[in-house]
């Protein structure tokens, strides 16, 4: 008889140890043969895994932090590792160390104390695991498992989930199979338990579980194929018609005669075919409940239903709600709950729904309720309600007696309308009701997309798939973080605001603990409402400004010249669609009487808000800009030439807004209009007009009485100054009153007359046509003693008439008022050309400049000055008699200058038949009409690269001549746009420096340096500059990266030394390549000295530094539009630099390339020693003598320049 210890061991086994033993048995069933070791006299040590390969691969268990549920699984994984890999963990301490290495958090802290104490648990794996389970694992004794099994019920779990949970507990309980089967049966749901009631308990637990799973699947399949059974609580049910066939078993029709006879003979159920019951008591047969004995036609039944709008965090949907006064609760169907992804939780008690007959067979149980949802009925009535989840309902929502008691509505049972809401709804359910509802509320007119709208907005049907872009509820959701979040970067030591507290408000924001606190207050609006404002002035003063530009409105509207149809879109909650950059929210904090809050989205009032939002919306719609979209902050206009094209353009914009979660305000959008009001202008196919409402505001403006009122009037009217002819002259008496910042307004008769004249000018303002680059422009200018005016016009229509495109005016300053009439007229021309340069410079046709000054005589020098402006292609000046306020007609007397052509002028090929006296022999005289074209082609070609005035004059003087040639060249170069952008000085003129010694021959003294940090071009990011200090000849060698010292030396050897010989000296800066030991050793072996510039003194290698500046200027000139293509122009840059004449020697650098000889080589001497070369000796000797003569002359000139520089 076993002792007590064995009895306890058998009655209370360790389930974890049993699981490990069972796995070992499985692993040991097919042992792997291991080569036998030589016989040993000592018996082998006992091992439970001697038949397992020591190196079997095993995954490393996951880290364990001390969770109770994961305790046994973690220990099981560790035990399997020890079993499968015994060679890796042969001792207890290695196994304890392995387990400890996988611990983290509380479990690691517990193991740390065990390890440092050094007790039995730190040396014995069994003791360690025992302590481990006692501290971190749950007790798996008989009492705990038995209680769980006893109370385990299927409830809301599926049969599979219930079976899995039961099997897990049964494995650790130690109960016998019969007890487990009985407990499993009692825990099943009633319907399934009833189906399995006839089964014998002796069939075994596993087989019983499998049968229950199959039976549950058949029941679910049957319910899915049948119509929902009407519940008396949800809908009145009808008695079955005698003519309706009664359904039989699943997946079968009417019984055949043979099957019917078989079931009668064997005593089986005539409905499902099972034994143990008859058809009347068949559990699978639907229960038919009769409400009354009166038969009601289905067509005459009209239950009271209404449409309601359910709003969740992710969607809004319209569903049908049944108003049932006989329902004891408020319900939502389980299907709808799952479709909306509503979270549910178990109720504190289980509810049962019974039909009105009082039958209790298989009652419907309700044990779940959904999360609170927003429910809207009609336009104004909103509430938050929590509903019970009802499975099998044939309506979406049931509003029962609790809902009717709470809201106490007055219903019209005949029309199905809610006539009036209860008194409590006015305060609880109507948050902002303007006035009581006067007429009945239809129950079928709720709109899901915009339930609270001030006016009905019709979105074209062609855009019906984009209705979500106009949803106001989605716009109120918190937008996601994007790359364009609003950043608030503060300057160092920026002060924090300490705002005042103003009267309370109602909007809620997340509470804040920020050290900043801006003031919050309300400002009254014109309609009587309130506009919330936050005083961010202190934060704005310390914020680093984001300088993204806002579009110029007139320039933006010039894109619309060919548009025929327009659509205007307005973003909802514009700034609030951009998030504050994560971590900067505290800087937006503000205080109210109710607390301290901060913004998560970009508020109004931040100094960078307009620029940030403009940048954001430009990035979203960038590929549409300047094609068919104009954007100014939150206003978007789409323009097209045809209706079909417009539909495609609008759809593209709506799709892009949807992708970036941007939403529109439907009541402010306009679609497919021939004329649209945009940014204060009325725009149509013809052109632009002033907004009539703003014109009326100007006309009705009262006479100003204070300085502030006059400033408001001038600021308002200045917005439309481009529509008013001579605006500056008209307003001159008014602006004079503001001179000197006076405290009071001294109104004069002249100011009163100007005030009325400006009003009259607004009423007579013309329509401004859109500028068209395919038509010639006409610029009309005039000047007076107070200001200058100009008109930009074009000919339109048939016959063509002159229509204004824009007006320009400017008041003269005191110095300009001293000009004579001719210079004032010339100033007017200059200012007009500057104002409309972007149109005139790129015009396809010559434009005319018209002036009304009779005595204006422009000498040739002034014509050249005008032609230096790059925008001029053709200028025609006309004299005409002056009239009052009307632009004058053209007079034939004019001066015409031919358009500039890129190709070589014809004068190069066709000489002047009668040149002027004084033309040097060998040079060609250039007539006046071709001089500018010749200067332009010489100065801007790739092989010259925009040289300076002296170099340009030198290039022209070799072949051409005309009087005052130097003056014309200098004036042209000074007005060159590319040279002005690329050659602007960056520092003051430097003082004179001590020059370097003059070299004796070409390529004997070199200067080298790198130009780095260039944008990648064909893989190259820098280039090496090598310059000969004698001839100034340069080499430009691109590199894919900054080379090392050895690579730089190899570049010099391959590109210079092999062609021009070994130099005597190389000067460079103190870059890492030029101070390395490799560089010094290489050139020491070649006999070359190394000269390094002093620190922070690049003037030592000034010739190379200057060459880098010239090459950089060349690349900027030709690559400013495509900076990643500089490598393609580097060869042209080298060619242009070597083609320019050196002022010191008077020769081009390319001449020296043709005359230089290899240093140290005896080429000529070697040629003289060959008999067959003697015939060429005289020619070669002459060439050599000429080269030596050139070298000596050049050296003498360099020495002379050196001495002159030192003396000065």
Tab-separated table of C-alpha atoms in Angstrom, residues 468-482 570-579 616-617 620-621 653-665:
chain	number	residue	atom	x	y	z
A	468	UNK	CA	-17.058	62.691	-48.264
A	469	UNK	CA	-14.789	65.617	-49.201
A	470	UNK	CA	-17.670	67.960	-48.246
A	471	UNK	CA	-18.536	66.206	-44.953
A	472	UNK	CA	-18.326	68.714	-42.047
A	473	UNK	CA	-18.025	66.009	-39.397
A	474	UNK	CA	-14.882	64.601	-40.969
A	475	UNK	CA	-13.382	68.073	-41.038
A	476	UNK	CA	-13.871	68.290	-37.268
A	477	UNK	CA	-11.705	65.214	-36.660
A	478	UNK	CA	-8.117	65.608	-35.546
A	479	UNK	CA	-5.905	65.610	-38.659
A	480	UNK	CA	-2.834	63.355	-38.802
A	481	UNK	CA	0.745	64.522	-38.501
A	482	UNK	CA	2.275	65.377	-41.877
A	570	UNK	CA	-13.265	76.833	-50.055
A	571	UNK	CA	-11.506	74.697	-47.462
A	572	UNK	CA	-13.320	74.098	-44.192
A	573	UNK	CA	-11.473	75.002	-40.975
A	574	UNK	CA	-8.480	75.981	-43.102
A	575	UNK	CA	-5.703	76.446	-40.523
A	576	UNK	CA	-7.148	73.735	-38.277
A	577	UNK	CA	-6.399	71.157	-41.001
A	578	UNK	CA	-2.674	71.419	-40.141
A	579	UNK	CA	-1.286	69.883	-36.969
A	616	UNK	CA	1.141	72.986	-47.275
A	617	UNK	CA	-1.595	73.574	-49.846
A	620	UNK	CA	-0.630	69.167	-52.021
A	621	UNK	CA	-1.651	70.737	-55.360
A	653	UNK	CA	-8.384	68.275	-57.322
A	654	UNK	CA	-11.114	66.587	-55.234
A	655	UNK	CA	-9.214	63.305	-55.321
A	656	UNK	CA	-6.021	65.015	-54.164
A	657	UNK	CA	-7.898	66.720	-51.305
A	658	UNK	CA	-9.383	63.368	-50.268
A	659	UNK	CA	-5.954	61.720	-50.229
A	660	UNK	CA	-4.642	64.380	-47.843
A	661	UNK	CA	-7.802	64.458	-45.674
A	662	UNK	CA	-8.729	68.013	-46.592
A	663	UNK	CA	-12.408	68.924	-46.579
A	664	UNK	CA	-14.430	71.636	-48.301
A	665	UNK	CA	-17.190	73.973	-47.121
